[in-house]
């Protein structure tokens, strides 16, 4: 079975600061993918970034980067130069190789203060 | 815009009723997934279809069923509705059958309220 743990239920950050959202995972599968999604108050689920377990480099997508530490089973999301529009719920998820479903964590509510 | 289209966006219905949620995947995506998001259970995988065939089943109740049509759109049918079925139902799509580097894109969701 797979499990995602997001230990920060809520975070408050000042605009323009960088923020790190924590995600640890547990899986016995040798190959898997890690995903981060953003859910604003409107409810939609927006894909942010993907990291494969065998990828040599940390994934980056614009202001988003993933700090992937395989030995520690962590996949933290880093948002640089935070903006007010970054205020949302953020979910980390895992999908093992050969499995079709995403297993989500409980999410972290990020609030960006002006 | 993820390219995944879900209708309706909001739905209010009474207990015991039946509803159908519809999903059109991104162009070129063959897999469709259904997820349920509720306050107490979080995000739960329900079911996956690939090119018309059921591929994986999660925590889907027997009162719920789904199908994927030849044009690849999918429908999730919820029957004998209970108050606890109130949730945000997401459809997602991807190119292949597993994550294997495939990005999984979600629609905007269908808010279901059972009264």
PDB file of C-alpha atoms in Angstrom:
ATOM      1  CA  UNK A   1       0.000   0.000   0.000  1.00  0.00           C
ATOM      2  CA  UNK A   2       1.038   3.554  -0.550  1.00  0.00           C
ATOM      3  CA  UNK A   3       0.741   6.463   1.824  1.00  0.00           C
ATOM      4  CA  UNK A   4       1.325  10.188   1.590  1.00  0.00           C
ATOM      5  CA  UNK A   5       1.879  12.317   4.668  1.00  0.00           C
ATOM      6  CA  UNK A   6       1.596  16.076   4.611  1.00  0.00           C
ATOM      7  CA  UNK A   7       2.401  17.266   8.101  1.00  0.00           C
ATOM      8  CA  UNK A   8       1.546  20.937   7.652  1.00  0.00           C
ATOM      9  CA  UNK A   9      -2.222  21.438   7.779  1.00  0.00           C
ATOM     10  CA  UNK A  10      -1.767  25.178   7.295  1.00  0.00           C
ATOM     11  CA  UNK A  11       0.978  27.603   6.386  1.00  0.00           C
ATOM     12  CA  UNK A  12       1.108  31.379   6.345  1.00  0.00           C
ATOM     13  CA  UNK A  13       3.734  33.084   4.224  1.00  0.00           C
ATOM     14  CA  UNK A  14       4.505  36.659   3.309  1.00  0.00           C
ATOM     15  CA  UNK A  15       4.136  37.600  -0.336  1.00  0.00           C
ATOM     16  CA  UNK A  16       7.337  37.259  -2.396  1.00  0.00           C
ATOM     17  CA  UNK A  17       8.883  34.819   0.049  1.00  0.00           C
ATOM     18  CA  UNK A  18       9.759  31.274  -0.955  1.00  0.00           C
ATOM     19  CA  UNK A  19       7.744  28.493   0.634  1.00  0.00           C
ATOM     20  CA  UNK A  20       8.354  24.791   1.057  1.00  0.00           C
ATOM     21  CA  UNK A  21       5.450  22.383   1.441  1.00  0.00           C
ATOM     22  CA  UNK A  22       6.409  19.048   2.958  1.00  0.00           C
ATOM     23  CA  UNK A  23       5.470  15.655   1.602  1.00  0.00           C
ATOM     24  CA  UNK A  24       6.726  12.263   2.716  1.00  0.00           C
ATOM     25  CA  UNK A  25       5.618   9.027   1.205  1.00  0.00           C
ATOM     26  CA  UNK A  26       5.675   5.346   1.890  1.00  0.00           C
ATOM     27  CA  UNK A  27       5.741   2.719  -0.796  1.00  0.00           C
ATOM     28  CA  UNK A  28       7.403  -0.609  -1.397  1.00  0.00           C
ATOM     29  CA  UNK A  29       7.244  -0.214  -5.149  1.00  0.00           C
ATOM     30  CA  UNK A  30      10.618   0.378  -6.821  1.00  0.00           C
ATOM     31  CA  UNK A  31       9.115   2.632  -9.460  1.00  0.00           C
ATOM     32  CA  UNK A  32       6.543   5.328  -8.862  1.00  0.00           C
ATOM     33  CA  UNK A  33       5.551   8.861  -9.700  1.00  0.00           C
ATOM     34  CA  UNK A  34       4.964  11.805  -7.420  1.00  0.00           C
ATOM     35  CA  UNK A  35       2.542  14.599  -8.209  1.00  0.00           C
ATOM     36  CA  UNK A  36       1.629  17.952  -6.735  1.00  0.00           C
ATOM     37  CA  UNK A  37      -1.752  19.567  -7.297  1.00  0.00           C
ATOM     38  CA  UNK A  38      -3.161  22.941  -6.321  1.00  0.00           C
ATOM     39  CA  UNK A  39      -6.804  23.363  -5.353  1.00  0.00           C
ATOM     40  CA  UNK A  40      -7.996  26.977  -5.067  1.00  0.00           C
ATOM     41  CA  UNK A  41     -11.197  27.844  -3.270  1.00  0.00           C
ATOM     42  CA  UNK A  42     -13.107  27.438  -6.542  1.00  0.00           C
ATOM     43  CA  UNK A  43     -12.502  23.687  -6.208  1.00  0.00           C
ATOM     44  CA  UNK A  44     -10.676  22.793  -9.396  1.00  0.00           C
ATOM     45  CA  UNK A  45      -7.619  20.544  -9.134  1.00  0.00           C
ATOM     46  CA  UNK A  46      -4.676  22.020 -11.003  1.00  0.00           C
ATOM     47  CA  UNK A  47      -1.653  19.909 -11.911  1.00  0.00           C
ATOM     48  CA  UNK A  48       1.609  21.573 -10.889  1.00  0.00           C
ATOM     49  CA  UNK A  49       4.549  19.205 -11.201  1.00  0.00           C
ATOM     50  CA  UNK A  50       5.549  15.557 -11.642  1.00  0.00           C
ATOM     51  CA  UNK A  51       8.614  13.614 -10.503  1.00  0.00           C
ATOM     52  CA  UNK A  52       9.410  10.060 -11.535  1.00  0.00           C
ATOM     53  CA  UNK A  53      11.233   7.928  -9.018  1.00  0.00           C
ATOM     54  CA  UNK A  54      14.064   7.241 -11.465  1.00  0.00           C
ATOM     55  CA  UNK A  55      14.438  10.806 -12.653  1.00  0.00           C
ATOM     56  CA  UNK A  56      17.982  11.954 -11.980  1.00  0.00           C
ATOM     57  CA  UNK A  57      17.139  15.613 -11.658  1.00  0.00           C
ATOM     58  CA  UNK A  58      14.574  17.393  -9.556  1.00  0.00           C
ATOM     59  CA  UNK A  59      11.568  18.499 -11.545  1.00  0.00           C
ATOM     60  CA  UNK A  60      10.953  22.189 -12.147  1.00  0.00           C
ATOM     61  CA  UNK A  61       7.998  24.022 -13.679  1.00  0.00           C
ATOM     62  CA  UNK A  62       8.307  27.782 -13.634  1.00  0.00           C
ATOM     63  CA  UNK A  63       8.155  28.950 -10.010  1.00  0.00           C
ATOM     64  CA  UNK A  64       7.562  25.385  -8.814  1.00  0.00           C
ATOM     65  CA  UNK A  65      10.301  22.919  -8.086  1.00  0.00           C
ATOM     66  CA  UNK A  66      10.288  19.573  -6.387  1.00  0.00           C
ATOM     67  CA  UNK A  67      12.952  18.756  -3.816  1.00  0.00           C
ATOM     68  CA  UNK A  68      13.090  15.001  -4.280  1.00  0.00           C
ATOM     69  CA  UNK A  69      15.069  13.027  -1.713  1.00  0.00           C
ATOM     70  CA  UNK A  70      14.510   9.403  -2.561  1.00  0.00           C
ATOM     71  CA  UNK A  71      16.416   7.906   0.350  1.00  0.00           C
ATOM     72  CA  UNK A  72      14.361   9.950   2.792  1.00  0.00           C
ATOM     73  CA  UNK A  73      11.156   9.323   0.813  1.00  0.00           C
ATOM     74  CA  UNK A  74      10.358  12.975   0.641  1.00  0.00           C
ATOM     75  CA  UNK A  75       9.089  15.111  -2.234  1.00  0.00           C
ATOM     76  CA  UNK A  76       8.737  18.657  -1.007  1.00  0.00           C
ATOM     77  CA  UNK A  77       7.255  21.352  -3.213  1.00  0.00           C
ATOM     78  CA  UNK A  78       9.109  24.637  -3.338  1.00  0.00           C
ATOM     79  CA  UNK A  79       7.339  27.754  -4.580  1.00  0.00           C
ATOM     80  CA  UNK A  80       9.643  30.641  -5.261  1.00  0.00           C
ATOM     81  CA  UNK A  81       8.586  34.286  -5.012  1.00  0.00           C
ATOM     82  CA  UNK A  82       5.105  33.496  -3.696  1.00  0.00           C
ATOM     83  CA  UNK A  83       2.116  35.469  -4.994  1.00  0.00           C
ATOM     84  CA  UNK A  84      -1.305  36.167  -3.540  1.00  0.00           C
ATOM     85  CA  UNK A  85      -2.778  33.835  -6.144  1.00  0.00           C
ATOM     86  CA  UNK A  86      -0.803  30.958  -4.660  1.00  0.00           C
ATOM     87  CA  UNK A  87      -3.194  30.848  -1.715  1.00  0.00           C
ATOM     88  CA  UNK A  88      -4.868  27.450  -2.025  1.00  0.00           C
ATOM     89  CA  UNK A  89      -4.844  23.864  -0.818  1.00  0.00           C
ATOM     90  CA  UNK A  90      -1.885  21.846  -2.062  1.00  0.00           C
ATOM     91  CA  UNK A  91      -1.981  18.088  -2.416  1.00  0.00           C
ATOM     92  CA  UNK A  92       0.871  15.662  -2.824  1.00  0.00           C
ATOM     93  CA  UNK A  93       0.048  12.336  -4.476  1.00  0.00           C
ATOM     94  CA  UNK A  94       1.782   9.114  -5.465  1.00  0.00           C
ATOM     95  CA  UNK A  95       1.071   6.591  -8.189  1.00  0.00           C
ATOM     96  CA  UNK A  96       3.176   3.438  -8.192  1.00  0.00           C
ATOM     97  CA  UNK A  97       4.368   1.946 -11.449  1.00  0.00           C
ATOM     98  CA  UNK A  98       1.715  -0.370 -12.781  1.00  0.00           C
ATOM     99  CA  UNK A  99      -1.014   1.166 -10.643  1.00  0.00           C
ATOM    100  CA  UNK A 100      -3.627   3.424 -12.018  1.00  0.00           C
ATOM    101  CA  UNK A 101      -4.789   5.365  -9.068  1.00  0.00           C
ATOM    102  CA  UNK A 102      -3.339   8.353  -7.300  1.00  0.00           C
ATOM    103  CA  UNK A 103      -3.097   8.199  -3.533  1.00  0.00           C
ATOM    104  CA  UNK A 104      -3.378  11.681  -2.054  1.00  0.00           C
ATOM    105  CA  UNK A 105      -2.237  13.229   1.171  1.00  0.00           C
ATOM    106  CA  UNK A 106      -4.557  15.303   3.336  1.00  0.00           C
ATOM    107  CA  UNK A 107      -3.276  18.533   1.876  1.00  0.00           C
ATOM    108  CA  UNK A 108      -1.709  21.760   3.148  1.00  0.00           C
ATOM    109  CA  UNK A 109      -3.631  25.012   3.141  1.00  0.00           C
ATOM    110  CA  UNK A 110      -1.279  27.791   2.064  1.00  0.00           C
ATOM    111  CA  UNK A 111      -2.162  31.404   2.737  1.00  0.00           C
ATOM    112  CA  UNK A 112      -0.075  34.184   1.220  1.00  0.00           C
ATOM    113  CA  UNK A 113      -0.245  37.445   3.124  1.00  0.00           C
ATOM    114  CA  UNK A 114       0.283  40.794   1.384  1.00  0.00           C
TER     115      UNK A 114
ATOM    116  CA  UNK B   1      -7.919  25.031 -18.454  1.00  0.00           C
ATOM    117  CA  UNK B   2      -6.935  21.375 -18.121  1.00  0.00           C
ATOM    118  CA  UNK B   3      -8.908  20.261 -21.154  1.00  0.00           C
ATOM    119  CA  UNK B   4     -11.014  17.866 -19.071  1.00  0.00           C
ATOM    120  CA  UNK B   5     -14.677  18.888 -19.141  1.00  0.00           C
ATOM    121  CA  UNK B   6     -17.164  17.918 -16.471  1.00  0.00           C
ATOM    122  CA  UNK B   7     -20.896  18.572 -16.317  1.00  0.00           C
ATOM    123  CA  UNK B   8     -22.850  19.596 -14.394  1.00  0.00           C
ATOM    124  CA  UNK B   9     -20.730  21.861 -12.202  1.00  0.00           C
ATOM    125  CA  UNK B  10     -23.305  21.937  -9.425  1.00  0.00           C
ATOM    126  CA  UNK B  11     -26.133  19.590  -8.618  1.00  0.00           C
ATOM    127  CA  UNK B  12     -28.601  19.496  -5.749  1.00  0.00           C
ATOM    128  CA  UNK B  13     -30.805  16.465  -5.397  1.00  0.00           C
ATOM    129  CA  UNK B  14     -32.851  14.632  -2.801  1.00  0.00           C
ATOM    130  CA  UNK B  15     -32.006  11.444  -0.958  1.00  0.00           C
ATOM    131  CA  UNK B  16     -32.964   8.310  -2.832  1.00  0.00           C
ATOM    132  CA  UNK B  17     -32.558   9.931  -6.234  1.00  0.00           C
ATOM    133  CA  UNK B  18     -30.186   9.058  -9.061  1.00  0.00           C
ATOM    134  CA  UNK B  19     -27.812  11.386 -10.885  1.00  0.00           C
ATOM    135  CA  UNK B  20     -25.383  11.105 -13.769  1.00  0.00           C
ATOM    136  CA  UNK B  21     -22.111  13.012 -13.949  1.00  0.00           C
ATOM    137  CA  UNK B  22     -20.455  13.407 -17.302  1.00  0.00           C
ATOM    138  CA  UNK B  23     -16.818  13.774 -18.270  1.00  0.00           C
ATOM    139  CA  UNK B  24     -15.007  14.464 -21.524  1.00  0.00           C
ATOM    140  CA  UNK B  25     -11.281  13.712 -21.328  1.00  0.00           C
ATOM    141  CA  UNK B  26      -8.486  15.756 -22.847  1.00  0.00           C
ATOM    142  CA  UNK B  27      -8.062  15.259 -26.556  1.00  0.00           C
ATOM    143  CA  UNK B  28      -5.928  12.175 -27.123  1.00  0.00           C
ATOM    144  CA  UNK B  29      -6.295  10.817 -23.590  1.00  0.00           C
ATOM    145  CA  UNK B  30      -7.604   7.270 -23.405  1.00  0.00           C
ATOM    146  CA  UNK B  31      -7.790   6.857 -19.631  1.00  0.00           C
ATOM    147  CA  UNK B  32     -10.514   8.362 -17.517  1.00  0.00           C
ATOM    148  CA  UNK B  33     -10.465   8.298 -13.716  1.00  0.00           C
ATOM    149  CA  UNK B  34     -13.159   9.227 -11.211  1.00  0.00           C
ATOM    150  CA  UNK B  35     -12.363  10.560  -7.759  1.00  0.00           C
ATOM    151  CA  UNK B  36     -14.521  11.638  -4.846  1.00  0.00           C
ATOM    152  CA  UNK B  37     -13.482  14.432  -2.496  1.00  0.00           C
ATOM    153  CA  UNK B  38     -15.329  14.729   0.791  1.00  0.00           C
ATOM    154  CA  UNK B  39     -14.473  16.504   4.019  1.00  0.00           C
ATOM    155  CA  UNK B  40     -14.129  13.335   6.057  1.00  0.00           C
ATOM    156  CA  UNK B  41     -12.537  11.001   3.510  1.00  0.00           C
ATOM    157  CA  UNK B  42     -10.366  13.368   1.515  1.00  0.00           C
ATOM    158  CA  UNK B  43      -9.642  12.467  -2.104  1.00  0.00           C
ATOM    159  CA  UNK B  44     -10.553   8.880  -2.906  1.00  0.00           C
ATOM    160  CA  UNK B  45     -10.078   6.999  -6.158  1.00  0.00           C
ATOM    161  CA  UNK B  46     -13.286   5.429  -7.418  1.00  0.00           C
ATOM    162  CA  UNK B  47     -12.678   3.828 -10.789  1.00  0.00           C
ATOM    163  CA  UNK B  48     -10.630   3.975 -13.980  1.00  0.00           C
ATOM    164  CA  UNK B  49     -11.467   3.211 -17.603  1.00  0.00           C
ATOM    165  CA  UNK B  50      -9.059   2.851 -20.468  1.00  0.00           C
ATOM    166  CA  UNK B  51     -10.332   2.968 -24.022  1.00  0.00           C
ATOM    167  CA  UNK B  52     -13.753   1.765 -22.987  1.00  0.00           C
ATOM    168  CA  UNK B  53     -12.705  -0.956 -20.576  1.00  0.00           C
ATOM    169  CA  UNK B  54     -12.671  -0.895 -16.810  1.00  0.00           C
ATOM    170  CA  UNK B  55      -9.060  -1.047 -15.611  1.00  0.00           C
ATOM    171  CA  UNK B  56      -9.074  -0.422 -11.904  1.00  0.00           C
ATOM    172  CA  UNK B  57     -11.552  -0.131  -9.116  1.00  0.00           C
ATOM    173  CA  UNK B  58     -11.146   1.696  -5.857  1.00  0.00           C
ATOM    174  CA  UNK B  59     -13.531   2.544  -3.057  1.00  0.00           C
ATOM    175  CA  UNK B  60     -16.590   2.709  -5.271  1.00  0.00           C
ATOM    176  CA  UNK B  61     -19.907   1.852  -3.686  1.00  0.00           C
ATOM    177  CA  UNK B  62     -22.192  -0.711  -5.294  1.00  0.00           C
ATOM    178  CA  UNK B  63     -24.768   2.068  -5.712  1.00  0.00           C
ATOM    179  CA  UNK B  64     -22.319   3.803  -8.042  1.00  0.00           C
ATOM    180  CA  UNK B  65     -21.412   2.722 -11.549  1.00  0.00           C
ATOM    181  CA  UNK B  66     -19.492   4.160 -14.439  1.00  0.00           C
ATOM    182  CA  UNK B  67     -18.826   3.566 -18.090  1.00  0.00           C
ATOM    183  CA  UNK B  68     -16.704   4.935 -20.893  1.00  0.00           C
ATOM    184  CA  UNK B  69     -18.249   5.280 -24.316  1.00  0.00           C
ATOM    185  CA  UNK B  70     -16.672   4.753 -27.762  1.00  0.00           C
ATOM    186  CA  UNK B  71     -16.093   8.494 -28.091  1.00  0.00           C
ATOM    187  CA  UNK B  72     -14.138   8.195 -24.799  1.00  0.00           C
ATOM    188  CA  UNK B  73     -16.422  10.342 -22.711  1.00  0.00           C
ATOM    189  CA  UNK B  74     -17.386   8.814 -19.405  1.00  0.00           C
ATOM    190  CA  UNK B  75     -20.361   8.900 -17.098  1.00  0.00           C
ATOM    191  CA  UNK B  76     -20.559   8.228 -13.380  1.00  0.00           C
ATOM    192  CA  UNK B  77     -23.972   7.124 -12.198  1.00  0.00           C
ATOM    193  CA  UNK B  78     -24.873   7.572  -8.541  1.00  0.00           C
ATOM    194  CA  UNK B  79     -28.104   5.974  -7.346  1.00  0.00           C
ATOM    195  CA  UNK B  80     -30.106   5.690  -4.126  1.00  0.00           C
ATOM    196  CA  UNK B  81     -28.320   8.798  -2.982  1.00  0.00           C
ATOM    197  CA  UNK B  82     -27.620   9.374   0.680  1.00  0.00           C
ATOM    198  CA  UNK B  83     -26.637  12.510   2.535  1.00  0.00           C
ATOM    199  CA  UNK B  84     -23.100  11.153   2.848  1.00  0.00           C
ATOM    200  CA  UNK B  85     -22.711  11.102  -0.915  1.00  0.00           C
ATOM    201  CA  UNK B  86     -22.502  14.868  -0.926  1.00  0.00           C
ATOM    202  CA  UNK B  87     -19.037  15.602  -2.261  1.00  0.00           C
ATOM    203  CA  UNK B  88     -16.971  17.027  -5.077  1.00  0.00           C
ATOM    204  CA  UNK B  89     -16.612  14.456  -7.830  1.00  0.00           C
ATOM    205  CA  UNK B  90     -13.621  14.770 -10.108  1.00  0.00           C
ATOM    206  CA  UNK B  91     -12.909  13.277 -13.449  1.00  0.00           C
ATOM    207  CA  UNK B  92      -9.282  13.043 -14.564  1.00  0.00           C
ATOM    208  CA  UNK B  93      -7.647  11.810 -17.727  1.00  0.00           C
ATOM    209  CA  UNK B  94      -4.269  10.666 -18.985  1.00  0.00           C
ATOM    210  CA  UNK B  95      -2.794   9.266 -22.158  1.00  0.00           C
ATOM    211  CA  UNK B  96      -1.849   5.816 -20.928  1.00  0.00           C
ATOM    212  CA  UNK B  97      -3.019   3.238 -18.472  1.00  0.00           C
ATOM    213  CA  UNK B  98      -0.576   4.055 -15.700  1.00  0.00           C
ATOM    214  CA  UNK B  99       1.226   7.130 -14.528  1.00  0.00           C
ATOM    215  CA  UNK B 100       4.469   6.033 -16.259  1.00  0.00           C
ATOM    216  CA  UNK B 101       5.475   9.615 -16.822  1.00  0.00           C
ATOM    217  CA  UNK B 102       1.981  10.492 -17.920  1.00  0.00           C
ATOM    218  CA  UNK B 103       0.556  13.567 -16.353  1.00  0.00           C
ATOM    219  CA  UNK B 104      -2.915  13.137 -14.967  1.00  0.00           C
ATOM    220  CA  UNK B 105      -5.137  16.167 -15.520  1.00  0.00           C
ATOM    221  CA  UNK B 106      -8.296  16.850 -13.543  1.00  0.00           C
ATOM    222  CA  UNK B 107     -11.507  18.540 -14.530  1.00  0.00           C
ATOM    223  CA  UNK B 108     -13.107  21.296 -12.468  1.00  0.00           C
ATOM    224  CA  UNK B 109     -15.293  18.839 -10.624  1.00  0.00           C
ATOM    225  CA  UNK B 110     -19.006  18.368 -10.089  1.00  0.00           C
ATOM    226  CA  UNK B 111     -20.335  19.552  -6.753  1.00  0.00           C
ATOM    227  CA  UNK B 112     -23.079  17.198  -5.588  1.00  0.00           C
ATOM    228  CA  UNK B 113     -25.292  18.141  -2.676  1.00  0.00           C
ATOM    229  CA  UNK B 114     -27.806  15.591  -1.425  1.00  0.00           C
ATOM    230  CA  UNK B 115     -30.586  17.060   0.729  1.00  0.00           C
TER     231      UNK B 115
END
